[in-house]
Amino acid sequence: MGHFIDRRLNPKGKSLGNRRRFIGRVRASVKKSVDESVRRRGIADVDQSEQVSVPAKGISEPSFRHAAQGGKRQAVLSGNRTFRAGDKIQKPPGGAGKGRGREGSADGEGEDEFLFMLSRDEFLDIFFEDLELPDLVKLSLKEIAAARPQRMGYTVAGTPANLSVERTMRNAIGRRIALRRPKTRETQALEQQIRELEARVPADEAEPPELIKLREELDKAQRRQRRIPFVDPLDVRYRYFEMQPEPAANAVMFCLMDVSASMGEREKDLAKRFFVLLHLFLKQRYDKIEVVFIRHTQVASEVDEETFFHSRESGGTVVSSALNEMKAIIDARYPPSEWNIYAAQASDGENYRGDSATCAARLKESLMPLCQYFAYIEILEENEIGLMQSDDNGMELWRAYRGVADDWPNFAMKRIASPAHIYPVFRELFVRKGGLVADV
Amino acid sequence: MSKRSGTVAPLFEGAEWNFDTIQRVYGAIEQVALGDLGLDVYTNQIEIISSQQMLDAYSSNGMPLMYRHWSFGKHFMRDEQLYRKGARGLAYEIVINSDPCISYCMEDNTMALQALVIAHAAFGHNHFFKNNHLFQQWTDAPGILDYLDYARGFIARCEERYGEREVEQLLDAAHSLMQSSVFRHRRPPSPSLREERDRERERLLDAERAVHYLWDRFDRSGPASQTDAAAQERKREMDLPEENLLYFLERHSPVLQPWQREILRIVRNIAQYFYPQRQTKVMNEGCACFVHYYIMNQLHATGQLSDGAMLEILHNHSNVLTQPDFDDPRSAGLNPYALGFAMMQDIRRVCEAPTEEDHEWFPDIAGARDWRGVLKDAWANYRDESFVQQFLGPEVMRRFRLFALSDDSVDPFHTVSAIHDERGYHEIRDVFAHSLDVSVSDPDIQVIDVDLLGDRRLRLRHNRRNGVPLDPETRDATLANVRRCWGYDVVLTETG
């Protein structure tokens, strides 16, 4: 008789553990190809699975085996057409051994390289390895919006739904052993003995003393069984839960960008790459994430993604308008008690004269206390990057922001000039700093 | 196709399958397999799995449970890659030598394929596993899953206690010696699961107070003399020479912890479990193919299989059983399925309708009529090498147009040493039988000596057969692994 079992609903990914071990083993080379591929990729498809190749050297599985050449060998082959015994067949030049090697391998796997696919999650994990969000958990938990029940041991009172059968029975067994409650098996054995004796003793004779003794024993045991219950209310235990505050697991990301005429396609593209990275990174860490796009010229407005990156505006540049807009949106929609607020601002550094001080003040006073992190990216011309080596030089806005950075550890600023800079700069901004915790 | 007695309705129509239909078809197959062929099988446990799960099963040698190691991950990724690209299809089934006998069937199979697979795996392979003497003697079908479960648990505990890295390195070393760690000639010591557990516990408990071989020897008064007699004595005590490298390291390595010895033991036990399968590829597949072919034809003849289903089955059957010619780009040597099946069919033919030639070649079975008995006897009592030696007849050699090729590395040419003619039959048979002998195709490597009181250098010897050397690159890497387990210098000499 055969048994049929439908295993299709069993958990897949039995090999995940082995896969993880394998990737761990080739981590260094995988990391290198991941970093390379990110530089190469377009913005839209950073978030994709990736084929990587690692050198086969570190992952070979050696064993004692025969060399391909040398010695005398014999083999049987099929499909003879014209050969006769004693025929000699010239070996191919170059000593390629007998037979043909497989010309190129069908699986595309070279001798020296091992190719495989990284899934999207694995890719991102490696991509964001060693990176950390500053102040991942909200610093202030004054207003706790959510609480979740969490197991906190056992209690003697509770609802039947929370009854812990295992604990209860464990206590019951312990108590029964301690109080020496006769086992059912024992009383049954006594009964059996009595029945046997009764059968042997004729009805008219007096009962032998051992029968009487057995009866007494049985009676005693049964009374004891009744007195000591199988499960006593004392034994009963319930699982106990306590409500634990849930740290806010939602994040909102503000993307601020200058779209005035001075920001060309190149600058916007660089800014977008940075925003995309930040978004992906936040997505790895938070359950839910919302993105708010604010663009500004001399006035700021909230727009959708398409407009944000692609439509052109003309006008002057007043950076503080964007900061004001951001503050207004936070007040209206994102109470900081419930949301982790991140902001990234991209600009070419131009600002209306005199406005930069306003920006710095606004940041210091109203925005930085609300934000988990604020990153400022200044996009330069390729040829400017050499001139701007030092952080001390720069235009008015840069200098004003320097003041903010000095006061707030969760404010970061960097300059980029080409796509190749973005990833290193991103890493630098978010690199895991040993033990750095913002002073609360 | 054979005539239809056609009063029975077909068991199924169309490609879709469901559990009711499979159950019904299984019943019909079972009737033929047990009633007509008289097979003797373990209880079947047939599991339907998805392609993803099939890939999972691939990566751990087809076993449903296995300890964790990166190399399985590597195989998984390679198989997955090949499958996704469409470079390779997946097997229709995997069958495990266990009691109950577990076979995996893919959910993507059509009903006709499921029938084929059940006949092939759940009856063909199953019968072979249960009856072949190698499997009976060398593997423990009822215990294997328990053992693997124990192995996985033990190795996971070791990883927790001693670190993943530590365990991984040891497993790397053990895996590379796996092929050289089977008992080829003497029976392996086969303790039960309970004994295994006791042994593990004892080892861990005794770790400190265990009297080690080394220290034991030191206690004796006076230095051991370096005479031949002492060396002889020493070799005798260690059962040298020893062909099972992991067994030797497990018992005698001066540097391994008890848990490390246990891991070596697990790896070599698994190697031993798979050894019979490596020795019976042709027979095992031949048996399974013969069984499915016979059963499917039987079901078709009684009308239980529709013509459409039968055509699909034949199509798949002949796909698997193709033997490309030696110069065909698809050729990868002789196909064990094709050859095994052809030999089984030939045995039946010799029993039923022998020719003059058959009487000369197979006097014992020619015209024996009871081909079922002859086949079952062959399946039970031979392995590939002896089976070919005994049953490969001229008819099959002519059909495959076999020829033997010899190659001496000093010559600039290959020589055709025999073809399928009167003078060549015997030589072809010998060469082919020899090439199927695993103990010949695996390198013969033995521990020959070690002086534990002296330099502790472990001496290995490779006995070259016909002057075939070891591949130098993998040899050195593997020796490094031996060194890791031994802790002292290891040298390998090649002789012959």
PDB file of C-alpha atoms in Angstrom, chain B residues 44-198:
ATOM      1  CA  ASN B  44       5.925   3.245  -0.607  1.00  0.00           C
ATOM      2  CA  GLN B  45       5.674   6.820   0.477  1.00  0.00           C
ATOM      3  CA  ILE B  46       5.102   9.045  -2.521  1.00  0.00           C
ATOM      4  CA  GLU B  47       5.473  12.759  -2.002  1.00  0.00           C
ATOM      5  CA  ILE B  48       4.362  15.392  -4.448  1.00  0.00           C
ATOM      6  CA  ILE B  49       6.706  18.360  -4.482  1.00  0.00           C
ATOM      7  CA  SER B  50       7.160  21.584  -6.419  1.00  0.00           C
ATOM      8  CA  SER B  51      10.072  22.359  -8.694  1.00  0.00           C
ATOM      9  CA  GLN B  52      11.591  24.587  -6.036  1.00  0.00           C
ATOM     10  CA  GLN B  53      11.546  21.717  -3.588  1.00  0.00           C
ATOM     11  CA  MET B  54      13.034  19.435  -6.218  1.00  0.00           C
ATOM     12  CA  LEU B  55      15.937  21.847  -6.487  1.00  0.00           C
ATOM     13  CA  ASP B  56      16.271  21.771  -2.723  1.00  0.00           C
ATOM     14  CA  ALA B  57      16.378  17.997  -2.803  1.00  0.00           C
ATOM     15  CA  TYR B  58      18.987  18.010  -5.583  1.00  0.00           C
ATOM     16  CA  SER B  59      21.416  20.009  -3.556  1.00  0.00           C
ATOM     17  CA  SER B  60      21.577  17.592  -0.645  1.00  0.00           C
ATOM     18  CA  ASN B  61      22.178  14.398  -2.616  1.00  0.00           C
ATOM     19  CA  GLY B  62      18.434  13.914  -2.839  1.00  0.00           C
ATOM     20  CA  MET B  63      18.148  13.286   0.856  1.00  0.00           C
ATOM     21  CA  PRO B  64      15.177  14.858   2.612  1.00  0.00           C
ATOM     22  CA  LEU B  65      17.336  15.950   5.502  1.00  0.00           C
ATOM     23  CA  MET B  66      20.947  16.835   5.590  1.00  0.00           C
ATOM     24  CA  TYR B  67      23.256  18.831   7.784  1.00  0.00           C
ATOM     25  CA  ARG B  68      24.164  22.308   6.674  1.00  0.00           C
ATOM     26  CA  HIS B  69      27.191  23.039   4.586  1.00  0.00           C
ATOM     27  CA  TRP B  70      28.062  25.688   2.040  1.00  0.00           C
ATOM     28  CA  SER B  71      28.825  23.159  -0.671  1.00  0.00           C
ATOM     29  CA  PHE B  72      25.172  22.120  -0.763  1.00  0.00           C
ATOM     30  CA  GLY B  73      24.352  25.803  -1.219  1.00  0.00           C
ATOM     31  CA  LYS B  74      26.773  25.955  -4.098  1.00  0.00           C
ATOM     32  CA  HIS B  75      25.198  22.964  -5.811  1.00  0.00           C
ATOM     33  CA  PHE B  76      21.781  24.410  -5.213  1.00  0.00           C
ATOM     34  CA  MET B  77      22.728  27.703  -6.812  1.00  0.00           C
ATOM     35  CA  ARG B  78      24.289  26.037  -9.805  1.00  0.00           C
ATOM     36  CA  ASP B  79      21.305  23.769 -10.371  1.00  0.00           C
ATOM     37  CA  GLU B  80      18.928  26.651  -9.929  1.00  0.00           C
ATOM     38  CA  GLN B  81      20.851  28.759 -12.402  1.00  0.00           C
ATOM     39  CA  LEU B  82      20.875  25.972 -14.985  1.00  0.00           C
ATOM     40  CA  TYR B  83      17.208  25.299 -14.467  1.00  0.00           C
ATOM     41  CA  ARG B  84      16.171  28.937 -14.722  1.00  0.00           C
ATOM     42  CA  LYS B  85      18.141  29.393 -17.904  1.00  0.00           C
ATOM     43  CA  GLY B  86      16.511  26.281 -19.292  1.00  0.00           C
ATOM     44  CA  ALA B  87      19.883  24.634 -19.849  1.00  0.00           C
ATOM     45  CA  ARG B  88      18.710  21.630 -17.938  1.00  0.00           C
ATOM     46  CA  GLY B  89      15.378  20.153 -16.972  1.00  0.00           C
ATOM     47  CA  LEU B  90      14.693  18.643 -13.615  1.00  0.00           C
ATOM     48  CA  ALA B  91      14.420  14.956 -12.924  1.00  0.00           C
ATOM     49  CA  TYR B  92      10.850  13.699 -12.893  1.00  0.00           C
ATOM     50  CA  GLU B  93      11.522  11.958  -9.624  1.00  0.00           C
ATOM     51  CA  ILE B  94      14.001  11.258  -6.871  1.00  0.00           C
ATOM     52  CA  VAL B  95      13.833   8.046  -4.909  1.00  0.00           C
ATOM     53  CA  ILE B  96      15.496   7.328  -1.604  1.00  0.00           C
ATOM     54  CA  ASN B  97      16.763   4.022  -0.348  1.00  0.00           C
ATOM     55  CA  SER B  98      14.859   4.065   2.912  1.00  0.00           C
ATOM     56  CA  ASP B  99      12.131   2.068   4.550  1.00  0.00           C
ATOM     57  CA  PRO B 100       9.460   3.262   3.860  1.00  0.00           C
ATOM     58  CA  CYS B 101      10.803   4.026   0.421  1.00  0.00           C
ATOM     59  CA  ILE B 102      10.282   7.736  -0.281  1.00  0.00           C
ATOM     60  CA  SER B 103       9.872   8.893  -3.863  1.00  0.00           C
ATOM     61  CA  TYR B 104       9.417  12.498  -4.843  1.00  0.00           C
ATOM     62  CA  CYS B 105       7.235  13.304  -7.824  1.00  0.00           C
ATOM     63  CA  MET B 106       7.097  16.730  -9.364  1.00  0.00           C
ATOM     64  CA  GLU B 107       3.785  18.512  -9.403  1.00  0.00           C
ATOM     65  CA  ASP B 108       4.396  19.642 -13.001  1.00  0.00           C
ATOM     66  CA  ASN B 109       4.323  16.071 -14.281  1.00  0.00           C
ATOM     67  CA  THR B 110       1.322  15.059 -16.329  1.00  0.00           C
ATOM     68  CA  MET B 111      -0.764  12.143 -15.151  1.00  0.00           C
ATOM     69  CA  ALA B 112       0.914   9.837 -17.654  1.00  0.00           C
ATOM     70  CA  LEU B 113       4.305  10.877 -16.346  1.00  0.00           C
ATOM     71  CA  GLN B 114       3.217  10.346 -12.765  1.00  0.00           C
ATOM     72  CA  ALA B 115       2.226   6.800 -13.688  1.00  0.00           C
ATOM     73  CA  LEU B 116       5.571   6.246 -15.380  1.00  0.00           C
ATOM     74  CA  VAL B 117       7.450   7.684 -12.425  1.00  0.00           C
ATOM     75  CA  ILE B 118       5.556   5.609  -9.878  1.00  0.00           C
ATOM     76  CA  ALA B 119       6.228   2.409 -11.800  1.00  0.00           C
ATOM     77  CA  HIS B 120       9.867   3.362 -12.287  1.00  0.00           C
ATOM     78  CA  ALA B 121      10.782   4.617  -8.834  1.00  0.00           C
ATOM     79  CA  ALA B 122       8.253   3.281  -6.385  1.00  0.00           C
ATOM     80  CA  PHE B 123       8.448  -0.232  -7.782  1.00  0.00           C
ATOM     81  CA  GLY B 124      11.562  -0.580  -9.943  1.00  0.00           C
ATOM     82  CA  HIS B 125      14.125   1.176  -7.763  1.00  0.00           C
ATOM     83  CA  ASN B 126      12.318   0.184  -4.608  1.00  0.00           C
ATOM     84  CA  HIS B 127      12.559  -3.515  -5.447  1.00  0.00           C
ATOM     85  CA  PHE B 128      16.205  -3.119  -6.298  1.00  0.00           C
ATOM     86  CA  PHE B 129      16.977  -1.310  -3.039  1.00  0.00           C
ATOM     87  CA  LYS B 130      15.233  -3.920  -1.011  1.00  0.00           C
ATOM     88  CA  ASN B 131      16.678  -6.984  -2.714  1.00  0.00           C
ATOM     89  CA  ASN B 132      20.129  -6.250  -4.044  1.00  0.00           C
ATOM     90  CA  HIS B 133      22.730  -7.814  -1.807  1.00  0.00           C
ATOM     91  CA  LEU B 134      24.922  -4.719  -1.713  1.00  0.00           C
ATOM     92  CA  PHE B 135      22.122  -2.568  -0.351  1.00  0.00           C
ATOM     93  CA  GLN B 136      21.066  -5.283   2.043  1.00  0.00           C
ATOM     94  CA  GLN B 137      24.507  -5.714   3.464  1.00  0.00           C
ATOM     95  CA  TRP B 138      25.896  -2.207   3.403  1.00  0.00           C
ATOM     96  CA  THR B 139      23.031   0.157   3.963  1.00  0.00           C
ATOM     97  CA  ASP B 140      20.474   0.443   6.680  1.00  0.00           C
ATOM     98  CA  ALA B 141      17.271   1.501   4.914  1.00  0.00           C
ATOM     99  CA  PRO B 142      15.021   1.698   7.990  1.00  0.00           C
ATOM    100  CA  GLY B 143      17.623   3.702   9.909  1.00  0.00           C
ATOM    101  CA  ILE B 144      18.997   6.142   7.371  1.00  0.00           C
ATOM    102  CA  LEU B 145      16.522   8.962   7.967  1.00  0.00           C
ATOM    103  CA  ASP B 146      16.961   8.685  11.721  1.00  0.00           C
ATOM    104  CA  TYR B 147      20.689   8.705  11.249  1.00  0.00           C
ATOM    105  CA  LEU B 148      20.605  11.803   9.055  1.00  0.00           C
ATOM    106  CA  ASP B 149      18.373  13.474  11.586  1.00  0.00           C
ATOM    107  CA  TYR B 150      20.857  12.648  14.299  1.00  0.00           C
ATOM    108  CA  ALA B 151      23.743  13.852  12.107  1.00  0.00           C
ATOM    109  CA  ARG B 152      22.058  17.138  11.373  1.00  0.00           C
ATOM    110  CA  GLY B 153      21.278  17.707  15.031  1.00  0.00           C
ATOM    111  CA  PHE B 154      24.770  16.790  16.113  1.00  0.00           C
ATOM    112  CA  ILE B 155      26.444  19.061  13.598  1.00  0.00           C
ATOM    113  CA  ALA B 156      24.091  21.919  14.430  1.00  0.00           C
ATOM    114  CA  ARG B 157      24.971  21.512  18.118  1.00  0.00           C
ATOM    115  CA  CYS B 158      28.648  21.523  17.262  1.00  0.00           C
ATOM    116  CA  GLU B 159      28.182  24.729  15.294  1.00  0.00           C
ATOM    117  CA  GLU B 160      26.579  26.310  18.307  1.00  0.00           C
ATOM    118  CA  ARG B 161      29.269  25.176  20.657  1.00  0.00           C
ATOM    119  CA  TYR B 162      32.395  25.482  18.610  1.00  0.00           C
ATOM    120  CA  GLY B 163      31.442  27.979  15.940  1.00  0.00           C
ATOM    121  CA  GLU B 164      30.284  27.658  12.338  1.00  0.00           C
ATOM    122  CA  ARG B 165      33.726  28.398  10.987  1.00  0.00           C
ATOM    123  CA  GLU B 166      35.379  25.610  12.914  1.00  0.00           C
ATOM    124  CA  VAL B 167      32.802  23.033  11.854  1.00  0.00           C
ATOM    125  CA  GLU B 168      32.865  24.225   8.269  1.00  0.00           C
ATOM    126  CA  GLN B 169      36.601  23.729   7.975  1.00  0.00           C
ATOM    127  CA  LEU B 170      36.353  20.239   9.338  1.00  0.00           C
ATOM    128  CA  LEU B 171      33.496  19.355   7.001  1.00  0.00           C
ATOM    129  CA  ASP B 172      35.452  20.749   4.054  1.00  0.00           C
ATOM    130  CA  ALA B 173      38.282  18.419   4.918  1.00  0.00           C
ATOM    131  CA  ALA B 174      35.999  15.460   5.532  1.00  0.00           C
ATOM    132  CA  HIS B 175      34.104  15.971   2.270  1.00  0.00           C
ATOM    133  CA  SER B 176      37.272  16.008   0.252  1.00  0.00           C
ATOM    134  CA  LEU B 177      38.215  12.608   1.676  1.00  0.00           C
ATOM    135  CA  MET B 178      34.732  11.183   1.291  1.00  0.00           C
ATOM    136  CA  GLN B 179      35.466   9.206  -1.862  1.00  0.00           C
ATOM    137  CA  SER B 180      38.482   7.618  -0.227  1.00  0.00           C
ATOM    138  CA  SER B 181      36.589   6.716   2.891  1.00  0.00           C
ATOM    139  CA  VAL B 182      34.518   3.658   2.226  1.00  0.00           C
ATOM    140  CA  PHE B 183      35.147   0.090   3.229  1.00  0.00           C
ATOM    141  CA  ARG B 184      35.455  -1.618  -0.107  1.00  0.00           C
ATOM    142  CA  HIS B 185      36.389  -5.065   1.005  1.00  0.00           C
ATOM    143  CA  ARG B 186      35.477  -5.643   4.596  1.00  0.00           C
ATOM    144  CA  ARG B 187      32.141  -5.098   6.219  1.00  0.00           C
ATOM    145  CA  PRO B 188      31.839  -1.731   7.947  1.00  0.00           C
ATOM    146  CA  PRO B 189      31.184  -1.822  11.644  1.00  0.00           C
ATOM    147  CA  SER B 190      27.501  -0.939  11.813  1.00  0.00           C
ATOM    148  CA  PRO B 191      26.355   0.122  15.242  1.00  0.00           C
ATOM    149  CA  SER B 192      22.708   0.918  15.737  1.00  0.00           C
ATOM    150  CA  LEU B 193      21.404   4.422  16.228  1.00  0.00           C
ATOM    151  CA  ARG B 194      21.283   3.925  19.962  1.00  0.00           C
ATOM    152  CA  GLU B 195      24.854   2.763  19.995  1.00  0.00           C
ATOM    153  CA  GLU B 196      25.818   5.796  17.955  1.00  0.00           C
ATOM    154  CA  ARG B 197      24.217   8.057  20.529  1.00  0.00           C
ATOM    155  CA  ASP B 198      25.811   6.230  23.406  1.00  0.00           C
TER     156      ASP B 198
END
